[in-house]
Amino acid sequence: MYLLLRLAFLLLSASAAVQISYSNRLKTLEDVYNYRAEVKINVILNETEPEPTPTSSSSSSSTIPPHVQFHNSHLNTEEDPDFTYNSSDCPEEEWNNVRTDSIPMAERHKLWTERNIGNMSYLYHETFSLLAAFVYKDQIIVTMTSENQFNKTVYCRYYDCRRKEISDQFEALVYPESTVFCARRPGAKYISISETLEEKPEYSVPIVPRIEKPPHYFTVCMATLYGDEPKFLQIVDFIEYYKLQGATFFHIYLRNVTDYDRVLLDDYVRTGDIEIVKMHDHHWRDDFMWHHVQINDCHHRNKYFSKWTALIDVDERIEMKSESYKTVTSFLDTIHDPNIVNLHFKIQWVIKDFDTPARYENDGQLIDEMIFHKYQNTSRIGSFWTQPKCIIRPEKIGMMTIHAPLAIYSGIRRSLVDDKIGVVRHYRNVEQRVFKGAYAKMMAHAPFNITPIDTWLDRKLTDSILNRVKWVYDVPDVTCDQKQAIYRHHGRINASCWVEEQERLAMLNNTLLLDPDLGSTSDSLFTEEELASIKPQPTSETNNDNQK
């Protein structure tokens, strides 16, 4: 109501081609304030300067109907300053009023390019296929899903909040693979990439701010989820495990899961624990081939978002082994050397003989199927060079691969974590769906021994998993009569269970009509309760429905 009134007075004062009229012979704003019934406003397009005209014969002194409770005491005459803009304006943001002309570490990038570091020339992308963009104090980084554009000259194309292009492009290079470093432009809210300035660029993506002090201390990126094994139990185990290790946010990369699994993921999104990054573009690749792109995006997505970030798979758990460090963050808290930019953990395999269950059935089933309960047969610890996994300082890394940094801006490239402090417990499924040599590599680290996780962690993790799974999946049912009552409330429709029951009773009734003695014999096919319910007395509501 207020917006319409304000619009009316603004348009009238500007001699706009709009005609405003009020009901009940109201001509002034004072009349509107004093009137206690509902006020109706008509806004009509007109070619001439408008004049307020009455549209109703009723007067302000007419009797107010008892059901009218409208009051106008909340009306104002001035617009909120935060909303004094129109459809062509973009709100000014202080952080987004920066222009730069160069890229930090550009000479380092050039040197790496000349040495061909990171050139994969992989897959068959004909476009850049933008994934995301992040703005930092001194640059914008665009991540892509293409992996065959190494060292190509491109142009950064900027757009304001209305996706109107800002004519101030920046020439850049694709480096490292799947990454473009762009200069900053004032007011840029979206960005795209093109090979020339004449061609139409791809759909632009929003620029996500990474300007302030990192809001997180320890975050985790889960490698892309795909495949036919049910995932809900692995997902909840992964997230709840690392929450107990001190992680406060997760980036979950998703290729495909079942609808049942997705319900759990969406619930974690709802509570602010995770962000889902969907891995998809319009070019061919097999599901497992998304790993390099996921690692690259995770690296840049966590720059100035978190101090430390772990890049690991859904079947991997960083396990602290020392009495001095019960959790990952208690270990990270002891590291104060700025040259420590990559913590390199060895792998210990755990034989996983079966797939995890597809659905939650009951608490007993869930506890028995929990991965750390069911699978405890662990191998010898591998070497530092056998599929290690890392926790990194994202802003100090120049290029990241699956198992280790390929290039760094500052610090020590590899800081090896002693296995007496921590290892990665890797639950390796014996069914080799993709990599046929994985089982043999695991078995080469025999002998195996039963090694459960710490008791305190087992207890807390069991409780955390149970609580989350039951919250998401343990939906209490109601009786068919209760369902029918609610269905009847919504347009007098019927619950499917109620319809099925009526059909069953009708079938019983027809059977008795054909054989009247069937219900009186000791070997009757029907119970006394069923026989008693065959001919319920119709209600007046049912009769009315039948007539309809």
Coordinates of C-alpha atoms in Angstrom, one line a residue:
M1 CA 0.0 0.0 0.0
Y2 CA 2.7 2.4 1.0
L3 CA 4.7 1.8 -2.2
L4 CA 1.7 2.5 -4.3
L5 CA 0.9 5.7 -2.5
R6 CA 4.5 6.9 -2.8
L7 CA 4.6 6.0 -6.4
A8 CA 1.4 7.9 -7.0
F9 CA 2.7 11.1 -5.4
L10 CA 6.1 10.9 -7.1
L11 CA 4.5 10.4 -10.5
L12 CA 2.1 13.2 -10.0
S13 CA 4.8 15.6 -8.9
A14 CA 6.8 14.6 -12.0
S15 CA 3.9 15.1 -14.4
A16 CA 4.2 11.4 -15.4
A17 CA 1.7 9.8 -17.8
V18 CA -0.1 7.9 -15.1
Q19 CA -3.5 8.6 -13.6
I20 CA -4.1 7.9 -9.9
S21 CA -7.5 7.7 -8.2
Y22 CA -8.7 6.7 -4.8
S23 CA -11.9 5.1 -3.7
N24 CA -14.2 6.7 -1.2
R25 CA -13.7 10.3 -2.4
L26 CA -10.2 10.5 -0.9
K27 CA -8.3 13.3 -2.5
T28 CA -5.3 14.1 -0.2
L29 CA -2.8 12.1 1.8
E30 CA -4.4 13.5 5.0
D31 CA -7.7 11.9 3.9
V32 CA -5.9 8.6 3.5
Y33 CA -4.4 8.8 7.0
N34 CA -7.7 9.6 8.6
Y35 CA -9.7 7.0 6.8
R36 CA -10.1 3.8 8.8
A37 CA -11.5 1.4 6.1
E38 CA -9.7 -0.2 3.2
V39 CA -8.2 2.3 0.7
K40 CA -8.3 1.3 -3.0
I41 CA -5.9 2.9 -5.4
N42 CA -6.2 2.7 -9.2
V43 CA -3.1 3.3 -11.4
I44 CA -4.1 3.9 -15.0
L45 CA -1.8 4.7 -18.0
N46 CA -2.8 8.1 -19.4
E47 CA -1.3 10.4 -22.0
T48 CA -2.1 13.6 -20.2
E49 CA -1.2 15.0 -16.8
P50 CA -3.3 13.2 -14.2
E51 CA -5.8 14.5 -11.8
P52 CA -7.1 12.6 -8.7
T53 CA -10.7 11.6 -9.4
P54 CA -13.1 9.8 -7.2
T55 CA -14.1 6.3 -8.3
S56 CA -16.7 5.5 -5.7
S57 CA -19.9 7.1 -4.5
S58 CA -19.2 6.1 -0.9
S59 CA -17.8 8.7 1.5
S60 CA -15.4 8.6 4.4
S61 CA -18.3 8.9 6.8
S62 CA -19.9 5.7 5.5
T63 CA -20.3 2.7 7.9
I64 CA -17.2 0.5 8.0
P65 CA -18.0 -3.2 7.6
P66 CA -17.1 -5.2 10.7
H67 CA -14.7 -7.4 8.8
V68 CA -12.5 -4.5 7.6
Q69 CA -9.4 -4.2 9.9
F70 CA -7.2 -2.0 7.6
H71 CA -5.3 0.8 9.2
N72 CA -3.1 3.5 7.5
S73 CA -1.1 4.8 10.5
H74 CA 2.1 3.1 9.1
L75 CA 2.2 5.1 5.9
N76 CA 5.3 7.3 5.3
T77 CA 6.1 10.0 2.9
E78 CA 9.8 9.2 2.3
E79 CA 11.3 6.2 0.7
D80 CA 14.0 4.1 2.5
P81 CA 17.4 5.4 1.2
D82 CA 18.4 1.8 0.5
F83 CA 15.7 1.5 -2.1
T84 CA 16.0 4.8 -3.9
Y85 CA 17.2 3.3 -7.2
N86 CA 15.5 2.1 -10.4
S87 CA 15.9 -0.8 -12.8
S88 CA 19.0 0.6 -14.5
D89 CA 21.0 1.4 -11.3
C90 CA 23.6 -0.8 -9.6
P91 CA 24.1 -0.3 -5.8
E92 CA 27.5 1.1 -5.0
E93 CA 29.7 -1.2 -2.9
E94 CA 32.9 0.2 -1.4
W95 CA 34.9 -3.1 -1.8
N96 CA 33.9 -3.3 -5.5
N97 CA 35.3 0.1 -6.5
V98 CA 38.8 -1.0 -7.4
R99 CA 40.7 -1.0 -10.7
T100 CA 44.0 -2.8 -11.3
D101 CA 46.1 -3.1 -14.5
S102 CA 48.4 -6.0 -13.7
I103 CA 48.4 -9.5 -12.1
P104 CA 50.4 -10.4 -9.0
M105 CA 53.1 -13.0 -9.7
A106 CA 52.7 -12.5 -13.5
E107 CA 56.5 -13.0 -14.0
R108 CA 56.3 -16.2 -12.0
H109 CA 53.5 -17.5 -14.2
K110 CA 55.4 -16.6 -17.3
L111 CA 58.4 -18.6 -16.1
W112 CA 56.2 -21.6 -15.3
T113 CA 54.6 -21.3 -18.7
E114 CA 58.0 -21.3 -20.5
R115 CA 58.9 -24.4 -18.6
N116 CA 55.6 -26.0 -19.7
I117 CA 54.7 -26.8 -16.1
G118 CA 51.1 -27.9 -15.9
N119 CA 50.4 -28.4 -19.6
M120 CA 48.0 -31.3 -19.8
S121 CA 46.3 -30.8 -23.2
Y122 CA 43.6 -33.1 -21.9
L123 CA 40.1 -33.8 -23.2
Y124 CA 38.3 -32.2 -26.1
H125 CA 36.9 -28.8 -25.0
E126 CA 36.1 -26.4 -27.8
T127 CA 35.2 -23.7 -25.3
F128 CA 36.5 -22.4 -22.0
S129 CA 33.5 -23.7 -20.0
L130 CA 33.5 -21.4 -17.0
L131 CA 32.9 -22.9 -13.6
A132 CA 33.3 -20.0 -11.1
A133 CA 35.1 -16.7 -10.4
F134 CA 36.5 -15.2 -7.2
V135 CA 37.6 -11.6 -6.5
Y136 CA 40.5 -11.0 -4.2
K137 CA 42.1 -7.6 -3.2
D138 CA 44.4 -7.5 -6.2
Q139 CA 42.9 -9.8 -8.9
I140 CA 40.0 -11.9 -10.1
I141 CA 40.5 -15.6 -10.7
V142 CA 38.3 -17.5 -13.1
T143 CA 38.2 -21.3 -12.9
M144 CA 37.1 -23.4 -15.9
T145 CA 36.3 -27.0 -16.6
S146 CA 38.3 -27.1 -19.9
E147 CA 41.7 -28.7 -19.7
N148 CA 43.2 -28.1 -23.1
Q149 CA 43.6 -24.3 -23.3
F150 CA 47.1 -24.0 -21.8
N151 CA 48.8 -20.6 -22.5
K152 CA 46.0 -19.4 -24.8
T153 CA 45.6 -15.6 -25.0
V154 CA 42.1 -14.6 -23.8
Y155 CA 40.1 -11.5 -22.8
C156 CA 38.4 -11.0 -19.5
R157 CA 34.9 -9.5 -20.1
Y158 CA 33.3 -7.7 -17.2
Y159 CA 29.6 -7.1 -16.5
D160 CA 27.7 -5.0 -13.9
C161 CA 24.9 -6.1 -11.6
R162 CA 22.4 -6.0 -14.6
R163 CA 24.8 -8.1 -16.7
K164 CA 25.5 -5.0 -18.9
E165 CA 29.1 -5.3 -20.2
I166 CA 31.7 -2.9 -18.9
S167 CA 33.8 -1.7 -21.8
D168 CA 37.1 -2.2 -20.1
Q169 CA 38.4 -5.6 -21.0
F170 CA 41.7 -7.2 -19.9
E171 CA 44.1 -9.3 -21.9
A172 CA 45.2 -12.5 -20.0
L173 CA 46.6 -16.0 -20.4
V174 CA 45.1 -19.4 -19.5
Y175 CA 47.5 -20.5 -16.8
P176 CA 47.7 -22.8 -15.0
E177 CA 45.4 -25.1 -16.8
S178 CA 41.7 -24.4 -16.2
T179 CA 42.6 -20.9 -14.7
V180 CA 42.5 -17.3 -15.9
F181 CA 43.9 -14.4 -13.8
C182 CA 42.1 -11.2 -14.5
A183 CA 42.6 -7.6 -13.3
R184 CA 39.9 -5.9 -11.3
R185 CA 37.3 -3.5 -12.6
P186 CA 35.0 -1.2 -10.6
G187 CA 31.4 -2.4 -10.4
A188 CA 32.2 -5.8 -11.9
K189 CA 29.7 -8.4 -10.6
Y190 CA 29.9 -11.0 -13.4
I191 CA 32.7 -12.1 -15.7
S192 CA 33.2 -14.1 -18.8
I193 CA 36.1 -15.1 -21.1
S194 CA 36.5 -14.9 -24.9
E195 CA 39.3 -15.6 -27.3
T196 CA 38.6 -12.3 -29.2
L197 CA 36.8 -9.1 -28.4
E198 CA 34.6 -9.5 -31.4
E199 CA 33.1 -12.9 -30.5
K200 CA 30.2 -13.4 -28.2
P201 CA 31.5 -14.7 -24.9
E202 CA 30.1 -17.6 -22.9
Y203 CA 27.5 -17.1 -20.3
S204 CA 29.0 -15.0 -17.5
V205 CA 29.4 -16.3 -14.0
P206 CA 29.0 -14.3 -10.7
I207 CA 32.2 -13.0 -9.1
V208 CA 32.3 -14.3 -5.5
P209 CA 34.0 -11.9 -3.0
R210 CA 37.1 -13.1 -1.1
I211 CA 38.1 -9.7 0.2
E212 CA 37.9 -9.9 4.0
K213 CA 39.9 -11.9 6.5
P214 CA 39.3 -15.6 5.9
P215 CA 36.1 -16.6 7.8
H216 CA 37.3 -20.2 8.3
Y217 CA 40.4 -21.8 9.9
F218 CA 40.1 -25.4 8.5
T219 CA 37.9 -26.4 5.5
V220 CA 37.6 -29.6 3.5
C221 CA 37.0 -30.3 -0.2
M222 CA 35.5 -33.6 -1.1
A223 CA 36.5 -35.0 -4.5
T224 CA 33.8 -35.4 -7.1
L225 CA 31.0 -37.8 -6.1
Y226 CA 30.0 -40.3 -8.8
G227 CA 29.3 -43.9 -9.5
D228 CA 26.6 -46.5 -8.6
E229 CA 27.6 -47.2 -5.0
P230 CA 25.1 -45.7 -2.5
K231 CA 26.7 -42.7 -0.9
F232 CA 24.5 -41.4 2.0
L233 CA 26.4 -43.3 4.8
Q234 CA 29.8 -42.4 3.3
I235 CA 28.8 -38.7 3.0
V236 CA 27.5 -38.4 6.6
D237 CA 30.5 -40.3 7.9
F238 CA 32.9 -38.0 6.0
I239 CA 31.3 -34.7 7.1
E240 CA 30.7 -35.6 10.7
Y241 CA 34.2 -37.1 11.0
Y242 CA 35.9 -33.9 9.8
K243 CA 33.6 -31.7 11.9
L244 CA 35.0 -33.6 14.9
Q245 CA 38.5 -32.9 13.5
G246 CA 37.7 -29.2 13.6
A247 CA 36.5 -28.5 10.1
T248 CA 33.9 -25.7 9.9
F249 CA 32.9 -25.8 6.2
F250 CA 32.9 -28.3 3.3
H251 CA 32.9 -27.9 -0.5
I252 CA 31.3 -31.0 -1.9
Y253 CA 31.9 -31.6 -5.6
L254 CA 29.0 -33.5 -7.2
R255 CA 28.7 -35.4 -10.5
N256 CA 25.9 -37.8 -9.6
V257 CA 24.3 -39.5 -6.6
T258 CA 20.9 -41.0 -6.0
D259 CA 17.9 -38.9 -5.0
Y260 CA 18.0 -40.5 -1.6
D261 CA 21.6 -39.4 -1.1
R262 CA 20.9 -35.9 -2.4
V263 CA 18.3 -35.4 0.4
L264 CA 21.1 -35.6 2.9
L265 CA 23.4 -33.3 1.0
D266 CA 20.6 -30.7 0.7
D267 CA 20.0 -30.9 4.4
Y268 CA 23.7 -30.0 5.0
V269 CA 23.3 -27.1 2.6
R270 CA 20.2 -26.0 4.6
T271 CA 22.2 -25.8 7.8
G272 CA 25.2 -24.0 6.3
D273 CA 27.7 -26.8 6.6
I274 CA 28.5 -27.3 2.9
E275 CA 28.4 -25.8 -0.5
I276 CA 27.6 -28.1 -3.4
V277 CA 29.6 -27.5 -6.6
K278 CA 27.9 -29.3 -9.6
M279 CA 30.5 -30.7 -12.0
H280 CA 29.0 -30.5 -15.5
D281 CA 29.6 -28.8 -18.9
H282 CA 28.6 -29.4 -22.5
H283 CA 31.6 -31.5 -23.5
W284 CA 32.3 -35.3 -23.1
R285 CA 34.3 -36.8 -20.2
D286 CA 33.9 -39.8 -18.0
D287 CA 32.9 -39.3 -14.4
F288 CA 36.3 -40.0 -12.9
M289 CA 37.9 -37.4 -15.2
W290 CA 36.6 -34.4 -13.2
H291 CA 39.3 -34.8 -10.5
H292 CA 41.9 -32.3 -11.8
V293 CA 39.3 -29.6 -12.4
Q294 CA 37.8 -30.2 -9.0
I295 CA 41.2 -29.9 -7.3
N296 CA 42.0 -26.6 -9.2
D297 CA 38.6 -25.1 -8.3
C298 CA 38.9 -26.1 -4.6
H299 CA 42.3 -24.5 -4.5
H300 CA 41.1 -21.1 -5.7
R301 CA 37.7 -21.3 -4.0
N302 CA 39.4 -21.5 -0.6
K303 CA 42.0 -18.7 -1.1
Y304 CA 41.2 -16.1 1.6
F305 CA 38.2 -18.3 2.6
S306 CA 40.2 -20.6 4.9
K307 CA 43.7 -20.7 6.4
W308 CA 44.0 -24.4 5.9
T309 CA 42.2 -26.7 3.4
A310 CA 42.3 -30.4 3.0
L311 CA 41.8 -31.9 -0.5
I312 CA 40.6 -35.5 -0.1
D313 CA 38.2 -38.2 -1.3
V314 CA 35.0 -39.4 0.2
D315 CA 36.7 -42.6 1.3
E316 CA 39.7 -40.9 3.0
R317 CA 40.0 -39.9 6.7
I318 CA 43.0 -38.0 8.1
E319 CA 43.7 -39.8 11.3
M320 CA 45.8 -38.3 14.1
K321 CA 48.1 -40.9 15.8
S322 CA 49.9 -38.9 18.5
E323 CA 48.6 -38.4 22.0
S324 CA 49.7 -34.8 21.7
Y325 CA 47.2 -34.1 18.9
K326 CA 43.7 -35.5 19.2
T327 CA 42.3 -33.6 16.2
V328 CA 43.6 -32.2 13.0
T329 CA 43.1 -28.6 14.2
S330 CA 45.0 -29.2 17.4
F331 CA 48.0 -30.2 15.2
L332 CA 47.5 -27.2 12.9
D333 CA 47.4 -24.9 15.9
T334 CA 51.1 -25.8 16.6
I335 CA 52.3 -24.7 13.1
H336 CA 53.4 -21.0 13.1
D337 CA 56.2 -21.1 10.4
P338 CA 54.8 -19.2 7.4
N339 CA 57.0 -21.5 5.1
I340 CA 54.8 -24.5 6.0
V341 CA 52.3 -24.3 3.1
N342 CA 51.7 -28.0 2.4
L343 CA 51.3 -30.8 4.9
H344 CA 52.0 -34.1 3.2
F345 CA 50.3 -37.2 4.7
K346 CA 51.1 -40.9 4.0
I347 CA 48.3 -43.4 3.2
Q348 CA 47.2 -46.5 5.1
W349 CA 44.7 -48.7 3.3
V350 CA 41.7 -50.3 4.8
I351 CA 40.0 -53.3 3.0
K352 CA 36.3 -52.5 2.2
D353 CA 34.6 -55.7 1.1
F354 CA 31.1 -54.4 0.4
D355 CA 29.1 -51.4 -0.8
T356 CA 27.5 -49.2 1.8
P357 CA 23.7 -49.6 2.2
A358 CA 21.3 -47.7 0.0
R359 CA 18.9 -46.6 2.7
Y360 CA 18.6 -46.2 6.5
E361 CA 16.4 -48.9 8.0
N362 CA 17.0 -48.7 11.8
D363 CA 19.6 -47.7 14.3
G364 CA 21.0 -51.2 14.6
Q365 CA 21.5 -51.6 10.9
L366 CA 23.1 -48.1 10.7
I367 CA 25.6 -48.7 13.6
D368 CA 26.6 -52.1 12.1
E369 CA 27.2 -50.6 8.6
M370 CA 29.2 -47.6 9.8
I371 CA 32.4 -47.7 7.9
F372 CA 34.8 -47.4 10.9
H373 CA 32.9 -50.2 12.6
K374 CA 32.6 -52.6 9.7
Y375 CA 36.0 -52.1 8.1
Q376 CA 39.1 -52.1 10.4
N377 CA 41.6 -54.4 8.5
T378 CA 44.4 -52.0 7.8
S379 CA 47.6 -52.3 5.7
R380 CA 51.1 -51.1 6.4
I381 CA 51.6 -47.4 5.9
G382 CA 52.7 -46.4 2.4
S383 CA 55.6 -44.2 1.5
F384 CA 55.4 -40.4 1.1
W385 CA 55.2 -40.9 -2.7
T386 CA 52.4 -43.4 -2.8
Q387 CA 49.2 -41.5 -3.3
P388 CA 49.7 -39.0 -0.5
K389 CA 47.0 -36.4 0.4
C390 CA 47.6 -32.8 1.5
I391 CA 46.4 -30.0 3.8
I392 CA 47.5 -26.7 2.1
R393 CA 47.6 -23.0 2.7
P394 CA 45.7 -22.1 -0.5
E395 CA 46.9 -18.5 -1.0
K396 CA 50.6 -19.7 -1.0
I397 CA 50.1 -22.4 -3.7
G398 CA 50.6 -21.6 -7.4
M399 CA 49.3 -24.8 -8.9
M400 CA 47.7 -27.8 -7.2
T401 CA 47.4 -31.4 -8.4
I402 CA 45.6 -34.4 -6.8
H403 CA 48.4 -35.5 -4.6
A404 CA 50.7 -32.5 -4.1
P405 CA 51.4 -28.9 -5.2
L406 CA 53.0 -28.6 -8.6
A407 CA 54.2 -25.0 -8.0
I408 CA 54.2 -22.6 -5.1
Y409 CA 54.5 -18.8 -4.6
S410 CA 56.4 -19.0 -1.3
G411 CA 57.4 -21.6 1.3
I412 CA 58.4 -25.2 1.3
R413 CA 56.8 -27.3 -1.5
R414 CA 56.4 -30.5 0.7
S415 CA 56.4 -30.6 4.5
L416 CA 56.2 -34.3 5.3
V417 CA 54.1 -35.3 8.3
D418 CA 55.6 -38.2 10.3
D419 CA 53.2 -41.2 10.4
K420 CA 53.5 -41.2 14.2
I421 CA 51.6 -37.8 14.0
G422 CA 49.0 -38.6 11.4
V423 CA 48.1 -40.7 8.3
V424 CA 45.3 -40.9 5.8
R425 CA 43.0 -44.0 6.5
H426 CA 41.9 -44.9 3.0
Y427 CA 38.9 -47.3 2.8
R428 CA 39.6 -49.1 -0.5
N429 CA 36.6 -50.9 -2.1
V430 CA 37.7 -54.3 -3.4
E431 CA 35.3 -54.0 -6.3
Q432 CA 37.5 -52.2 -8.8
R433 CA 35.0 -50.1 -10.8
V434 CA 37.5 -47.8 -12.6
F435 CA 41.1 -48.3 -11.7
K436 CA 42.0 -52.0 -12.1
G437 CA 45.4 -51.8 -10.4
A438 CA 44.1 -50.2 -7.2
Y439 CA 43.5 -53.5 -5.4
A440 CA 46.9 -54.9 -6.2
K441 CA 48.5 -51.7 -5.0
M442 CA 46.7 -52.0 -1.7
M443 CA 47.5 -55.7 -1.2
A444 CA 51.2 -54.9 -1.9
H445 CA 51.2 -53.2 1.5
A446 CA 50.4 -56.4 3.4
P447 CA 50.3 -57.7 6.1
F448 CA 47.0 -56.3 7.4
N449 CA 46.0 -55.9 11.0
I450 CA 42.8 -55.0 12.8
T451 CA 43.1 -51.4 14.0
P452 CA 39.9 -49.6 15.2
I453 CA 39.8 -45.9 15.5
D454 CA 40.2 -44.2 18.9
T455 CA 37.4 -45.0 21.4
W456 CA 36.5 -41.3 22.0
L457 CA 36.2 -40.7 18.3
D458 CA 34.2 -43.9 17.7
R459 CA 31.7 -42.8 20.4
K460 CA 31.3 -39.2 19.3
L461 CA 31.2 -40.1 15.6
T462 CA 28.6 -42.9 16.1
D463 CA 26.3 -40.4 17.9
S464 CA 26.8 -37.7 15.3
I465 CA 26.0 -40.0 12.4
L466 CA 22.9 -41.4 14.1
N467 CA 21.6 -38.0 15.0
R468 CA 22.0 -36.6 11.5
V469 CA 20.7 -39.6 9.6
K470 CA 17.6 -40.0 11.8
W471 CA 16.9 -36.2 11.5
V472 CA 16.9 -36.5 7.7
Y473 CA 15.5 -40.0 7.0
D474 CA 13.5 -41.1 10.1
V475 CA 10.2 -39.6 9.0
P476 CA 7.4 -40.8 11.3
D477 CA 4.3 -42.2 9.5
V478 CA 0.7 -41.6 10.4
T479 CA -2.3 -43.8 10.1
C480 CA -4.4 -44.0 6.9
D481 CA -7.3 -42.4 8.7
Q482 CA -5.1 -39.4 9.7
K483 CA -3.9 -39.1 6.1
Q484 CA -7.5 -39.2 4.8
A485 CA -8.5 -36.5 7.2
I486 CA -5.8 -34.2 5.8
Y487 CA -6.5 -35.1 2.2
R488 CA -10.2 -34.3 2.7
H489 CA -9.2 -30.9 4.1
H490 CA -7.5 -30.2 0.7
G491 CA -10.4 -30.0 -1.7
R492 CA -12.1 -33.1 -0.5
I493 CA -9.7 -35.5 -2.3
N494 CA -8.9 -38.9 -1.0
A495 CA -5.7 -40.5 0.2
S496 CA -4.5 -43.4 -2.0
C497 CA -4.4 -45.8 1.0
W498 CA -8.0 -44.9 1.8
V499 CA -9.0 -45.5 -1.8
E500 CA -7.3 -48.9 -1.8
E501 CA -9.0 -49.9 1.4
Q502 CA -12.4 -49.0 0.0
E503 CA -11.7 -51.1 -3.1
R504 CA -10.6 -54.0 -0.9
L505 CA -13.8 -53.7 1.1
A506 CA -15.9 -53.5 -2.1
M507 CA -14.3 -56.7 -3.3
L508 CA -15.1 -58.5 0.0
N509 CA -18.7 -57.2 -0.3
N510 CA -19.1 -58.5 -3.8
T511 CA -17.6 -61.9 -2.7
L512 CA -20.2 -62.2 0.0
L513 CA -23.0 -61.3 -2.3
L514 CA -22.0 -64.2 -4.5
D515 CA -21.6 -66.6 -1.6
P516 CA -23.7 -65.5 1.5
D517 CA -22.5 -68.5 3.6
L518 CA -18.8 -67.5 3.2
G519 CA -18.8 -65.3 6.2
S520 CA -20.6 -67.7 8.5
T521 CA -18.2 -70.7 8.2
S522 CA -15.4 -71.4 10.5
D523 CA -12.9 -71.5 7.6
S524 CA -13.9 -68.1 6.3
L525 CA -11.4 -66.2 4.2
F526 CA -12.1 -63.0 6.2
T527 CA -11.7 -61.9 9.8
E528 CA -14.6 -60.7 11.8
E529 CA -13.3 -57.2 11.7
E530 CA -13.1 -57.2 7.9
L531 CA -16.7 -58.6 7.7
A532 CA -18.0 -56.0 10.1
S533 CA -16.4 -53.2 8.0
I534 CA -17.8 -54.3 4.6
K535 CA -20.9 -52.1 4.7
P536 CA -20.1 -48.8 6.5
Q537 CA -22.9 -46.4 6.8
P538 CA -22.4 -43.5 4.3
T539 CA -22.1 -40.0 5.8
S540 CA -24.1 -37.1 4.4
E541 CA -20.8 -35.7 3.1
T542 CA -20.1 -38.9 1.1
N543 CA -23.6 -38.8 -0.3
N544 CA -23.1 -35.2 -1.4
D545 CA -19.8 -36.2 -3.1
N546 CA -21.5 -39.0 -4.9
Q547 CA -24.1 -36.7 -6.2
K548 CA -21.4 -34.4 -7.5

